mmCIF file with all atom_site columns, C-alpha atoms in Angstrom:
data_model
loop_
_atom_site.group_PDB
_atom_site.id
_atom_site.type_symbol
_atom_site.label_atom_id
_atom_site.label_alt_id
_atom_site.label_comp_id
_atom_site.label_asym_id
_atom_site.label_entity_id
_atom_site.label_seq_id
_atom_site.pdbx_PDB_ins_code
_atom_site.Cartn_x
_atom_site.Cartn_y
_atom_site.Cartn_z
_atom_site.occupancy
_atom_site.B_iso_or_equiv
_atom_site.pdbx_formal_charge
_atom_site.auth_seq_id
_atom_site.auth_comp_id
_atom_site.auth_asym_id
_atom_site.auth_atom_id
_atom_site.pdbx_PDB_model_num
ATOM 1   C CA . ASN A 1 1   ? -19.640 19.431  -1.907  1.00 53.00 ? 179 ASN A CA 1
ATOM 2   C CA . ALA A 1 2   ? -20.440 15.978  -0.612  1.00 73.00 ? 180 ALA A CA 1
ATOM 3   C CA . GLY A 1 3   ? -17.566 13.584  -0.263  1.00 91.00 ? 181 GLY A CA 1
ATOM 4   C CA . VAL A 1 4   ? -17.670 9.842   -0.652  1.00 95.00 ? 182 VAL A CA 1
ATOM 5   C CA . MET A 1 5   ? -20.702 8.477   1.137   1.00 96.00 ? 183 MET A CA 1
ATOM 6   C CA . GLN A 1 6   ? -21.019 5.038   2.613   1.00 97.00 ? 184 GLN A CA 1
ATOM 7   C CA . ASN A 1 7   ? -23.916 3.362   4.304   1.00 96.00 ? 185 ASN A CA 1
ATOM 8   C CA . PRO A 1 8   ? -24.651 1.915   6.624   1.00 96.00 ? 186 PRO A CA 1
ATOM 9   C CA . ARG A 1 9   ? -21.933 3.193   8.922   1.00 95.00 ? 187 ARG A CA 1
ATOM 10  C CA . HIS A 1 10  ? -22.365 0.193   11.210  1.00 96.00 ? 188 HIS A CA 1
ATOM 11  C CA . LEU A 1 11  ? -23.749 -3.208  10.305  1.00 97.00 ? 189 LEU A CA 1
ATOM 12  C CA . VAL A 1 12  ? -24.303 -6.194  12.558  1.00 97.00 ? 190 VAL A CA 1
ATOM 13  C CA . ARG A 1 13  ? -24.929 -9.601  11.045  1.00 97.00 ? 191 ARG A CA 1
ATOM 14  C CA . ARG A 1 14  ? -25.135 -13.134 12.370  1.00 97.00 ? 192 ARG A CA 1
ATOM 15  C CA . ARG A 1 15  ? -23.022 -15.854 10.840  1.00 97.00 ? 193 ARG A CA 1
ATOM 16  C CA . GLY A 1 16  ? -24.531 -17.074 7.585   1.00 97.00 ? 194 GLY A CA 1
ATOM 17  C CA . GLN A 1 17  ? -26.397 -13.870 6.780   1.00 97.00 ? 195 GLN A CA 1
ATOM 18  C CA . GLU A 1 18  ? -25.671 -11.542 3.888   1.00 97.00 ? 196 GLU A CA 1
ATOM 19  C CA . ALA A 1 19  ? -24.086 -8.112  4.202   1.00 98.00 ? 197 ALA A CA 1
ATOM 20  C CA . ARG A 1 20  ? -24.592 -5.350  1.633   1.00 98.00 ? 198 ARG A CA 1
ATOM 21  C CA . LEU A 1 21  ? -22.383 -2.290  1.825   1.00 98.00 ? 199 LEU A CA 1
ATOM 22  C CA . ARG A 1 22  ? -23.101 0.742   -0.308  1.00 98.00 ? 200 ARG A CA 1
ATOM 23  C CA . CYS A 1 23  ? -20.825 3.469   -1.629  1.00 97.00 ? 201 CYS A CA 1
ATOM 24  C CA . SER A 1 24  ? -21.700 6.644   -3.496  1.00 97.00 ? 202 SER A CA 1
ATOM 25  C CA . PRO A 1 25  ? -18.604 8.268   -5.049  1.00 96.00 ? 203 PRO A CA 1
ATOM 26  C CA . MET A 1 26  ? -17.858 11.957  -5.031  1.00 94.00 ? 204 MET A CA 1
ATOM 27  C CA . LYS A 1 27  ? -19.621 13.999  -7.673  1.00 92.00 ? 205 LYS A CA 1
ATOM 28  C CA . GLY A 1 28  ? -17.773 13.704  -10.962 1.00 90.00 ? 206 GLY A CA 1
ATOM 29  C CA . HIS A 1 29  ? -15.940 10.533  -9.947  1.00 92.00 ? 207 HIS A CA 1
ATOM 30  C CA . SER A 1 30  ? -16.507 7.382   -11.960 1.00 91.00 ? 208 SER A CA 1
ATOM 31  C CA . HIS A 1 31  ? -13.860 5.126   -10.399 1.00 93.00 ? 209 HIS A CA 1
ATOM 32  C CA . VAL A 1 32  ? -14.565 3.258   -7.171  1.00 95.00 ? 210 VAL A CA 1
ATOM 33  C CA . TYR A 1 33  ? -12.284 1.179   -4.975  1.00 95.00 ? 211 TYR A CA 1
ATOM 34  C CA . TRP A 1 34  ? -13.062 -1.028  -1.986  1.00 97.00 ? 212 TRP A CA 1
ATOM 35  C CA . TYR A 1 35  ? -10.587 -1.665  0.818   1.00 96.00 ? 213 TYR A CA 1
ATOM 36  C CA . ARG A 1 36  ? -10.823 -3.710  4.010   1.00 96.00 ? 214 ARG A CA 1
ATOM 37  C CA . GLN A 1 37  ? -9.174  -2.776  7.284   1.00 93.00 ? 215 GLN A CA 1
ATOM 38  C CA . LEU A 1 38  ? -8.807  -5.532  9.828   1.00 88.00 ? 216 LEU A CA 1
ATOM 39  C CA . PRO A 1 39  ? -7.988  -4.670  13.452  1.00 78.00 ? 217 PRO A CA 1
ATOM 40  C CA . GLU A 1 40  ? -4.305  -3.747  13.844  1.00 76.00 ? 218 GLU A CA 1
ATOM 41  C CA . GLU A 1 41  ? -3.733  -4.112  10.101  1.00 80.00 ? 219 GLU A CA 1
ATOM 42  C CA . GLY A 1 42  ? -3.435  -1.683  7.252   1.00 85.00 ? 220 GLY A CA 1
ATOM 43  C CA . LEU A 1 43  ? -6.009  -1.175  4.558   1.00 92.00 ? 221 LEU A CA 1
ATOM 44  C CA . LYS A 1 44  ? -5.999  -3.957  1.997   1.00 94.00 ? 222 LYS A CA 1
ATOM 45  C CA . PHE A 1 45  ? -7.189  -3.415  -1.557  1.00 94.00 ? 223 PHE A CA 1
ATOM 46  C CA . MET A 1 46  ? -10.127 -5.552  -2.615  1.00 96.00 ? 224 MET A CA 1
ATOM 47  C CA . VAL A 1 47  ? -11.574 -4.383  -5.921  1.00 95.00 ? 225 VAL A CA 1
ATOM 48  C CA . TYR A 1 48  ? -11.532 -1.524  -8.427  1.00 94.00 ? 226 TYR A CA 1
ATOM 49  C CA . LEU A 1 49  ? -14.596 -0.737  -10.516 1.00 94.00 ? 227 LEU A CA 1
ATOM 50  C CA . GLN A 1 50  ? -15.743 1.711   -13.093 1.00 93.00 ? 228 GLN A CA 1
ATOM 51  C CA . LYS A 1 51  ? -19.356 2.100   -14.110 1.00 89.00 ? 229 LYS A CA 1
ATOM 52  C CA . GLU A 1 52  ? -20.680 -1.356  -15.031 1.00 88.00 ? 230 GLU A CA 1
ATOM 53  C CA . ASN A 1 53  ? -17.177 -2.867  -15.138 1.00 92.00 ? 231 ASN A CA 1
ATOM 54  C CA . ILE A 1 54  ? -14.885 -4.633  -12.703 1.00 94.00 ? 232 ILE A CA 1
ATOM 55  C CA . ILE A 1 55  ? -11.377 -3.527  -13.615 1.00 91.00 ? 233 ILE A CA 1
ATOM 56  C CA . ASP A 1 56  ? -9.289  -5.265  -10.962 1.00 90.00 ? 234 ASP A CA 1
ATOM 57  C CA . GLU A 1 57  ? -10.569 -7.756  -8.392  1.00 92.00 ? 235 GLU A CA 1
ATOM 58  C CA . SER A 1 58  ? -7.203  -9.196  -7.442  1.00 91.00 ? 236 SER A CA 1
ATOM 59  C CA . GLY A 1 59  ? -7.795  -8.472  -3.757  1.00 92.00 ? 237 GLY A CA 1
ATOM 60  C CA . MET A 1 60  ? -11.222 -10.046 -3.496  1.00 95.00 ? 238 MET A CA 1
ATOM 61  C CA . PRO A 1 61  ? -11.602 -13.358 -1.676  1.00 94.00 ? 239 PRO A CA 1
ATOM 62  C CA . LYS A 1 62  ? -12.464 -16.076 -4.166  1.00 90.00 ? 240 LYS A CA 1
ATOM 63  C CA . GLU A 1 63  ? -15.760 -16.980 -2.545  1.00 94.00 ? 241 GLU A CA 1
ATOM 64  C CA . ARG A 1 64  ? -18.715 -15.176 -0.955  1.00 97.00 ? 242 ARG A CA 1
ATOM 65  C CA . PHE A 1 65  ? -17.569 -11.669 -1.953  1.00 97.00 ? 243 PHE A CA 1
ATOM 66  C CA . SER A 1 66  ? -18.810 -9.750  -4.975  1.00 97.00 ? 244 SER A CA 1
ATOM 67  C CA . ALA A 1 67  ? -18.945 -6.126  -6.059  1.00 97.00 ? 245 ALA A CA 1
ATOM 68  C CA . GLU A 1 68  ? -20.812 -4.116  -8.618  1.00 96.00 ? 246 GLU A CA 1
ATOM 69  C CA . PHE A 1 69  ? -21.055 -0.521  -9.768  1.00 96.00 ? 247 PHE A CA 1
ATOM 70  C CA . PRO A 1 70  ? -24.191 -0.209  -11.884 1.00 93.00 ? 248 PRO A CA 1
ATOM 71  C CA . LYS A 1 71  ? -24.900 2.508   -14.399 1.00 90.00 ? 249 LYS A CA 1
ATOM 72  C CA . GLU A 1 72  ? -27.283 4.117   -11.931 1.00 90.00 ? 250 GLU A CA 1
ATOM 73  C CA . GLY A 1 73  ? -26.919 4.073   -8.187  1.00 92.00 ? 251 GLY A CA 1
ATOM 74  C CA . PRO A 1 74  ? -24.171 3.325   -5.711  1.00 96.00 ? 252 PRO A CA 1
ATOM 75  C CA . SER A 1 75  ? -21.485 0.691   -5.797  1.00 97.00 ? 253 SER A CA 1
ATOM 76  C CA . ILE A 1 76  ? -22.363 -2.388  -3.747  1.00 98.00 ? 254 ILE A CA 1
ATOM 77  C CA . LEU A 1 77  ? -20.013 -4.728  -1.933  1.00 98.00 ? 255 LEU A CA 1
ATOM 78  C CA . ARG A 1 78  ? -21.859 -7.920  -1.120  1.00 98.00 ? 256 ARG A CA 1
ATOM 79  C CA . ILE A 1 79  ? -20.703 -10.559 1.327   1.00 98.00 ? 257 ILE A CA 1
ATOM 80  C CA . GLN A 1 80  ? -22.701 -13.757 1.384   1.00 97.00 ? 258 GLN A CA 1
ATOM 81  C CA . GLN A 1 81  ? -22.821 -16.190 4.316   1.00 97.00 ? 259 GLN A CA 1
ATOM 82  C CA . VAL A 1 82  ? -20.735 -13.960 6.532   1.00 97.00 ? 260 VAL A CA 1
ATOM 83  C CA . VAL A 1 83  ? -18.295 -15.465 9.019   1.00 96.00 ? 261 VAL A CA 1
ATOM 84  C CA . ARG A 1 84  ? -16.703 -13.905 12.103  1.00 95.00 ? 262 ARG A CA 1
ATOM 85  C CA . GLY A 1 85  ? -13.486 -13.286 10.181  1.00 94.00 ? 263 GLY A CA 1
ATOM 86  C CA . ASP A 1 86  ? -15.361 -10.870 7.917   1.00 96.00 ? 264 ASP A CA 1
ATOM 87  C CA . SER A 1 87  ? -15.685 -8.430  10.830  1.00 95.00 ? 265 SER A CA 1
ATOM 88  C CA . ALA A 1 88  ? -13.736 -5.368  9.751   1.00 96.00 ? 266 ALA A CA 1
ATOM 89  C CA . ALA A 1 89  ? -14.042 -1.812  8.536   1.00 96.00 ? 267 ALA A CA 1
ATOM 90  C CA . TYR A 1 90  ? -14.771 -1.616  4.829   1.00 97.00 ? 268 TYR A CA 1
ATOM 91  C CA . PHE A 1 91  ? -13.754 1.603   3.107   1.00 97.00 ? 269 PHE A CA 1
ATOM 92  C CA . CYS A 1 92  ? -14.740 2.850   -0.274  1.00 97.00 ? 270 CYS A CA 1
ATOM 93  C CA . ALA A 1 93  ? -12.685 5.387   -2.214  1.00 95.00 ? 271 ALA A CA 1
ATOM 94  C CA . SER A 1 94  ? -13.355 7.180   -5.459  1.00 94.00 ? 272 SER A CA 1
ATOM 95  C CA . SER A 1 95  ? -11.309 9.019   -8.042  1.00 91.00 ? 273 SER A CA 1
ATOM 96  C CA . ARG A 1 96  ? -12.033 11.138  -11.061 1.00 89.00 ? 274 ARG A CA 1
ATOM 97  C CA . GLY A 1 97  ? -9.950  9.054   -13.395 1.00 84.00 ? 275 GLY A CA 1
ATOM 98  C CA . ASN A 1 98  ? -7.406  6.343   -13.779 1.00 77.00 ? 276 ASN A CA 1
ATOM 99  C CA . GLN A 1 99  ? -4.464  6.677   -11.377 1.00 73.00 ? 277 GLN A CA 1
ATOM 100 C CA . GLU A 1 100 ? -5.822  9.889   -9.886  1.00 79.00 ? 278 GLU A CA 1
ATOM 101 C CA . THR A 1 101 ? -6.047  10.698  -6.209  1.00 84.00 ? 279 THR A CA 1
ATOM 102 C CA . GLN A 1 102 ? -8.369  8.462   -4.243  1.00 89.00 ? 280 GLN A CA 1
ATOM 103 C CA . TYR A 1 103 ? -10.705 10.035  -1.700  1.00 92.00 ? 281 TYR A CA 1
ATOM 104 C CA . PHE A 1 104 ? -12.059 7.822   1.033   1.00 94.00 ? 282 PHE A CA 1
ATOM 105 C CA . GLY A 1 105 ? -15.453 7.535   2.620   1.00 95.00 ? 283 GLY A CA 1
ATOM 106 C CA . PRO A 1 106 ? -16.091 7.170   6.373   1.00 95.00 ? 284 PRO A CA 1
ATOM 107 C CA . GLY A 1 107 ? -16.288 3.389   6.153   1.00 96.00 ? 285 GLY A CA 1
ATOM 108 C CA . THR A 1 108 ? -18.775 0.709   7.151   1.00 97.00 ? 286 THR A CA 1
ATOM 109 C CA . ARG A 1 109 ? -17.944 -1.232  10.279  1.00 96.00 ? 287 ARG A CA 1
ATOM 110 C CA . LEU A 1 110 ? -19.204 -4.776  9.956   1.00 97.00 ? 288 LEU A CA 1
ATOM 111 C CA . LEU A 1 111 ? -19.560 -6.935  13.021  1.00 96.00 ? 289 LEU A CA 1
ATOM 112 C CA . VAL A 1 112 ? -20.407 -10.589 12.588  1.00 96.00 ? 290 VAL A CA 1
ATOM 113 C CA . LEU A 1 113 ? -21.799 -12.264 15.683  1.00 95.00 ? 291 LEU A CA 1
ATOM 114 C CA . GLN B 2 1   ? 7.802   -9.770  3.701   1.00 67.00 ? 60  GLN B CA 1
ATOM 115 C CA . LYS B 2 2   ? 5.102   -7.106  3.537   1.00 77.00 ? 61  LYS B CA 1
ATOM 116 C CA . GLU B 2 3   ? 5.281   -4.765  0.575   1.00 87.00 ? 62  GLU B CA 1
ATOM 117 C CA . VAL B 2 4   ? 5.015   -1.730  2.842   1.00 93.00 ? 63  VAL B CA 1
ATOM 118 C CA . GLU B 2 5   ? 6.402   -1.628  6.370   1.00 93.00 ? 64  GLU B CA 1
ATOM 119 C CA . GLN B 2 6   ? 5.467   1.025   8.904   1.00 93.00 ? 65  GLN B CA 1
ATOM 120 C CA . ASP B 2 7   ? 6.180   1.202   12.618  1.00 86.00 ? 66  ASP B CA 1
ATOM 121 C CA . PRO B 2 8   ? 2.764   1.132   14.330  1.00 82.00 ? 67  PRO B CA 1
ATOM 122 C CA . GLY B 2 9   ? 3.965   3.153   17.323  1.00 84.00 ? 68  GLY B CA 1
ATOM 123 C CA . PRO B 2 10  ? 2.288   4.449   19.354  1.00 91.00 ? 69  PRO B CA 1
ATOM 124 C CA . LEU B 2 11  ? 4.229   7.691   19.266  1.00 94.00 ? 70  LEU B CA 1
ATOM 125 C CA . SER B 2 12  ? 3.697   10.406  21.880  1.00 96.00 ? 71  SER B CA 1
ATOM 126 C CA . VAL B 2 13  ? 5.262   13.847  21.578  1.00 96.00 ? 72  VAL B CA 1
ATOM 127 C CA . PRO B 2 14  ? 4.806   17.178  23.377  1.00 97.00 ? 73  PRO B CA 1
ATOM 128 C CA . GLU B 2 15  ? 3.049   20.004  21.603  1.00 97.00 ? 74  GLU B CA 1
ATOM 129 C CA . GLY B 2 16  ? 5.434   21.934  19.368  1.00 97.00 ? 75  GLY B CA 1
ATOM 130 C CA . ALA B 2 17  ? 7.742   18.975  18.701  1.00 97.00 ? 76  ALA B CA 1
ATOM 131 C CA . ILE B 2 18  ? 8.880   17.884  15.258  1.00 97.00 ? 77  ILE B CA 1
ATOM 132 C CA . VAL B 2 19  ? 7.418   14.513  14.331  1.00 96.00 ? 78  VAL B CA 1
ATOM 133 C CA . SER B 2 20  ? 9.057   12.085  11.931  1.00 96.00 ? 79  SER B CA 1
ATOM 134 C CA . LEU B 2 21  ? 7.021   9.241   10.461  1.00 96.00 ? 80  LEU B CA 1
ATOM 135 C CA . ASN B 2 22  ? 8.533   6.669   8.134   1.00 96.00 ? 81  ASN B CA 1
ATOM 136 C CA . CYS B 2 23  ? 7.767   3.778   5.824   1.00 96.00 ? 82  CYS B CA 1
ATOM 137 C CA . THR B 2 24  ? 9.900   1.374   3.870   1.00 96.00 ? 83  THR B CA 1
ATOM 138 C CA . TYR B 2 25  ? 8.829   -0.652  0.882   1.00 95.00 ? 84  TYR B CA 1
ATOM 139 C CA . SER B 2 26  ? 10.112  -3.495  -1.232  1.00 93.00 ? 85  SER B CA 1
ATOM 140 C CA . ASN B 2 27  ? 8.486   -2.991  -4.644  1.00 90.00 ? 86  ASN B CA 1
ATOM 141 C CA . SER B 2 28  ? 10.712  -0.853  -6.859  1.00 89.00 ? 87  SER B CA 1
ATOM 142 C CA . ALA B 2 29  ? 7.745   -0.295  -9.223  1.00 87.00 ? 88  ALA B CA 1
ATOM 143 C CA . PHE B 2 30  ? 6.083   2.072   -6.752  1.00 89.00 ? 89  PHE B CA 1
ATOM 144 C CA . GLN B 2 31  ? 6.081   5.594   -8.140  1.00 88.00 ? 90  GLN B CA 1
ATOM 145 C CA . TYR B 2 32  ? 3.269   7.394   -6.317  1.00 89.00 ? 91  TYR B CA 1
ATOM 146 C CA . PHE B 2 33  ? 3.577   7.976   -2.596  1.00 92.00 ? 92  PHE B CA 1
ATOM 147 C CA . MET B 2 34  ? 0.911   9.312   -0.292  1.00 93.00 ? 93  MET B CA 1
ATOM 148 C CA . TRP B 2 35  ? 0.321   10.063  3.338   1.00 96.00 ? 94  TRP B CA 1
ATOM 149 C CA . TYR B 2 36  ? -3.158  9.782   4.762   1.00 95.00 ? 95  TYR B CA 1
ATOM 150 C CA . ARG B 2 37  ? -4.365  10.856  8.187   1.00 96.00 ? 96  ARG B CA 1
ATOM 151 C CA . GLN B 2 38  ? -7.064  8.829   9.878   1.00 94.00 ? 97  GLN B CA 1
ATOM 152 C CA . TYR B 2 39  ? -8.878  9.998   12.960  1.00 93.00 ? 98  TYR B CA 1
ATOM 153 C CA . SER B 2 40  ? -10.474 7.395   15.169  1.00 88.00 ? 99  SER B CA 1
ATOM 154 C CA . ARG B 2 41  ? -13.544 5.784   13.579  1.00 85.00 ? 100 ARG B CA 1
ATOM 155 C CA . LYS B 2 42  ? -13.175 7.917   10.426  1.00 89.00 ? 101 LYS B CA 1
ATOM 156 C CA . GLY B 2 43  ? -12.012 7.340   6.873   1.00 92.00 ? 102 GLY B CA 1
ATOM 157 C CA . PRO B 2 44  ? -8.461  8.160   5.717   1.00 94.00 ? 103 PRO B CA 1
ATOM 158 C CA . GLU B 2 45  ? -7.943  11.756  4.618   1.00 93.00 ? 104 GLU B CA 1
ATOM 159 C CA . LEU B 2 46  ? -5.265  12.558  2.031   1.00 92.00 ? 105 LEU B CA 1
ATOM 160 C CA . LEU B 2 47  ? -2.499  14.770  3.425   1.00 94.00 ? 106 LEU B CA 1
ATOM 161 C CA . MET B 2 48  ? 0.352   14.667  0.939   1.00 91.00 ? 107 MET B CA 1
ATOM 162 C CA . TYR B 2 49  ? 0.941   13.228  -2.503  1.00 88.00 ? 108 TYR B CA 1
ATOM 163 C CA . THR B 2 50  ? 4.356   12.829  -4.114  1.00 88.00 ? 109 THR B CA 1
ATOM 164 C CA . TYR B 2 51  ? 5.412   11.398  -7.416  1.00 83.00 ? 110 TYR B CA 1
ATOM 165 C CA . SER B 2 52  ? 8.823   9.705   -7.603  1.00 80.00 ? 111 SER B CA 1
ATOM 166 C CA . SER B 2 53  ? 11.717  10.996  -5.488  1.00 81.00 ? 112 SER B CA 1
ATOM 167 C CA . GLY B 2 54  ? 12.164  14.326  -3.792  1.00 85.00 ? 113 GLY B CA 1
ATOM 168 C CA . ASN B 2 55  ? 10.603  16.582  -1.199  1.00 90.00 ? 114 ASN B CA 1
ATOM 169 C CA . LYS B 2 56  ? 7.242   18.277  -1.027  1.00 92.00 ? 115 LYS B CA 1
ATOM 170 C CA . GLU B 2 57  ? 6.193   20.839  1.539   1.00 94.00 ? 116 GLU B CA 1
ATOM 171 C CA . ASP B 2 58  ? 2.695   21.939  2.507   1.00 93.00 ? 117 ASP B CA 1
ATOM 172 C CA . GLY B 2 59  ? 2.443   24.177  5.535   1.00 95.00 ? 118 GLY B CA 1
ATOM 173 C CA . ARG B 2 60  ? 3.715   22.302  8.571   1.00 96.00 ? 119 ARG B CA 1
ATOM 174 C CA . PHE B 2 61  ? 4.009   19.050  6.622   1.00 96.00 ? 120 PHE B CA 1
ATOM 175 C CA . THR B 2 62  ? 6.955   17.856  4.527   1.00 96.00 ? 121 THR B CA 1
ATOM 176 C CA . ALA B 2 63  ? 7.006   14.596  2.600   1.00 96.00 ? 122 ALA B CA 1
ATOM 177 C CA . GLN B 2 64  ? 10.272  13.034  1.471   1.00 95.00 ? 123 GLN B CA 1
ATOM 178 C CA . VAL B 2 65  ? 10.806  10.134  -0.886  1.00 95.00 ? 124 VAL B CA 1
ATOM 179 C CA . ASP B 2 66  ? 14.129  8.328   -1.327  1.00 93.00 ? 125 ASP B CA 1
ATOM 180 C CA . LYS B 2 67  ? 13.587  5.739   -4.006  1.00 91.00 ? 126 LYS B CA 1
ATOM 181 C CA . SER B 2 68  ? 17.173  4.496   -3.881  1.00 91.00 ? 127 SER B CA 1
ATOM 182 C CA . SER B 2 69  ? 16.627  3.436   -0.270  1.00 93.00 ? 128 SER B CA 1
ATOM 183 C CA . LYS B 2 70  ? 12.924  2.609   -0.745  1.00 94.00 ? 129 LYS B CA 1
ATOM 184 C CA . TYR B 2 71  ? 12.166  4.896   2.173   1.00 94.00 ? 130 TYR B CA 1
ATOM 185 C CA . ILE B 2 72  ? 9.587   7.631   2.609   1.00 96.00 ? 131 ILE B CA 1
ATOM 186 C CA . SER B 2 73  ? 9.065   10.093  5.442   1.00 96.00 ? 132 SER B CA 1
ATOM 187 C CA . LEU B 2 74  ? 6.527   12.589  6.680   1.00 97.00 ? 133 LEU B CA 1
ATOM 188 C CA . PHE B 2 75  ? 7.683   15.412  8.939   1.00 97.00 ? 134 PHE B CA 1
ATOM 189 C CA . ILE B 2 76  ? 5.269   17.481  10.998  1.00 97.00 ? 135 ILE B CA 1
ATOM 190 C CA . ARG B 2 77  ? 6.637   20.745  12.380  1.00 97.00 ? 136 ARG B CA 1
ATOM 191 C CA . ASP B 2 78  ? 5.199   22.552  15.389  1.00 97.00 ? 137 ASP B CA 1
ATOM 192 C CA . SER B 2 79  ? 2.930   19.606  16.138  1.00 97.00 ? 138 SER B CA 1
ATOM 193 C CA . GLN B 2 80  ? -0.494  20.365  17.565  1.00 97.00 ? 139 GLN B CA 1
ATOM 194 C CA . PRO B 2 81  ? -2.915  18.276  19.642  1.00 96.00 ? 140 PRO B CA 1
ATOM 195 C CA . SER B 2 82  ? -5.214  18.261  16.607  1.00 96.00 ? 141 SER B CA 1
ATOM 196 C CA . ASP B 2 83  ? -2.507  16.293  14.762  1.00 97.00 ? 142 ASP B CA 1
ATOM 197 C CA . SER B 2 84  ? -3.225  13.330  17.044  1.00 97.00 ? 143 SER B CA 1
ATOM 198 C CA . ALA B 2 85  ? -4.350  10.603  14.661  1.00 96.00 ? 144 ALA B CA 1
ATOM 199 C CA . THR B 2 86  ? -3.104  7.531   12.843  1.00 95.00 ? 145 THR B CA 1
ATOM 200 C CA . TYR B 2 87  ? -0.902  8.305   9.861   1.00 97.00 ? 146 TYR B CA 1
ATOM 201 C CA . LEU B 2 88  ? -0.925  5.876   6.968   1.00 95.00 ? 147 LEU B CA 1
ATOM 202 C CA . CYS B 2 89  ? 1.601   5.755   4.175   1.00 96.00 ? 148 CYS B CA 1
ATOM 203 C CA . ALA B 2 90  ? 0.338   4.462   0.846   1.00 93.00 ? 149 ALA B CA 1
ATOM 204 C CA . MET B 2 91  ? 1.888   3.864   -2.521  1.00 91.00 ? 150 MET B CA 1
ATOM 205 C CA . SER B 2 92  ? 1.084   2.597   -5.979  1.00 88.00 ? 151 SER B CA 1
ATOM 206 C CA . ALA B 2 93  ? 2.859   1.522   -9.129  1.00 83.00 ? 152 ALA B CA 1
ATOM 207 C CA . LEU B 2 94  ? 2.844   3.237   -12.472 1.00 62.00 ? 153 LEU B CA 1
ATOM 208 C CA . GLU B 2 95  ? 1.832   0.456   -14.826 1.00 58.00 ? 154 GLU B CA 1
ATOM 209 C CA . THR B 2 96  ? -1.470  0.851   -16.611 1.00 50.00 ? 155 THR B CA 1
ATOM 210 C CA . GLY B 2 97  ? -4.419  -0.233  -14.569 1.00 51.00 ? 156 GLY B CA 1
ATOM 211 C CA . ALA B 2 98  ? -2.434  -0.519  -11.344 1.00 56.00 ? 157 ALA B CA 1
ATOM 212 C CA . ASN B 2 99  ? -4.696  1.718   -9.350  1.00 72.00 ? 158 ASN B CA 1
ATOM 213 C CA . ASN B 2 100 ? -4.752  -0.112  -6.086  1.00 83.00 ? 159 ASN B CA 1
ATOM 214 C CA . LEU B 2 101 ? -2.951  1.470   -3.181  1.00 89.00 ? 160 LEU B CA 1
ATOM 215 C CA . PHE B 2 102 ? -0.674  -0.466  -0.874  1.00 91.00 ? 161 PHE B CA 1
ATOM 216 C CA . PHE B 2 103 ? -0.886  0.793   2.693   1.00 93.00 ? 162 PHE B CA 1
ATOM 217 C CA . GLY B 2 104 ? 1.330   0.594   5.727   1.00 94.00 ? 163 GLY B CA 1
ATOM 218 C CA . THR B 2 105 ? -0.323  -0.454  8.979   1.00 92.00 ? 164 THR B CA 1
ATOM 219 C CA . GLY B 2 106 ? -0.318  3.126   10.224  1.00 93.00 ? 165 GLY B CA 1
ATOM 220 C CA . THR B 2 107 ? 1.478   4.943   13.050  1.00 95.00 ? 166 THR B CA 1
ATOM 221 C CA . ARG B 2 108 ? -0.647  6.188   15.908  1.00 94.00 ? 167 ARG B CA 1
ATOM 222 C CA . LEU B 2 109 ? 0.478   9.665   16.986  1.00 96.00 ? 168 LEU B CA 1
ATOM 223 C CA . THR B 2 110 ? -0.533  11.523  20.130  1.00 96.00 ? 169 THR B CA 1
ATOM 224 C CA . VAL B 2 111 ? 0.495   15.154  20.614  1.00 97.00 ? 170 VAL B CA 1
ATOM 225 C CA . ILE B 2 112 ? 0.324   16.066  24.284  1.00 96.00 ? 171 ILE B CA 1
ATOM 226 C CA . PRO B 2 113 ? -0.697  19.663  25.147  1.00 95.00 ? 172 PRO B CA 1
#
């Protein structure tokens, strides 16, 4: 019974490069959420997706960040032209349905040099 | 003002002590209240889930919600060293599509053997 899977677990990028973070939801879950956790801060909501649709992206920075959840394959959080301030832990969660319990993955720790 | 306030601690208690963790919030629309446990370098793990006001007990854990005071608590009885972790409160509103969780910053707990 695999939980939410995220990869890579650790990612190092230089300023200006692109970062791609992947999330596979739990089996039977079609709702995916991305959160960011900065050092000494709580998790902050970024985006909520269902298959092929972005439902709520109110927490996404206006530039450089995008997310998708295609019909086949994992959800992708993409950060273009990374800056040092993007260094954080990025967590993905999934749920079976709308407003149901969210289960979190182990996170991807992004370090921008 | 943050929507969810949580004392970051750290909190150290001897094994067997009763632990009280608390959060306050400002948004009266919040209806779902959760406590997550996060071990170092891991993803948050759901501990307790409560809808609206009242108490909920699960083993050594009791969650309380007081909506009139906008105050939630998690009590841990007979605390164990394995309870040492960061505890995050989280909450969400009831309106359609409002699936994103609002987190406190987390309280770091250490239970000393």
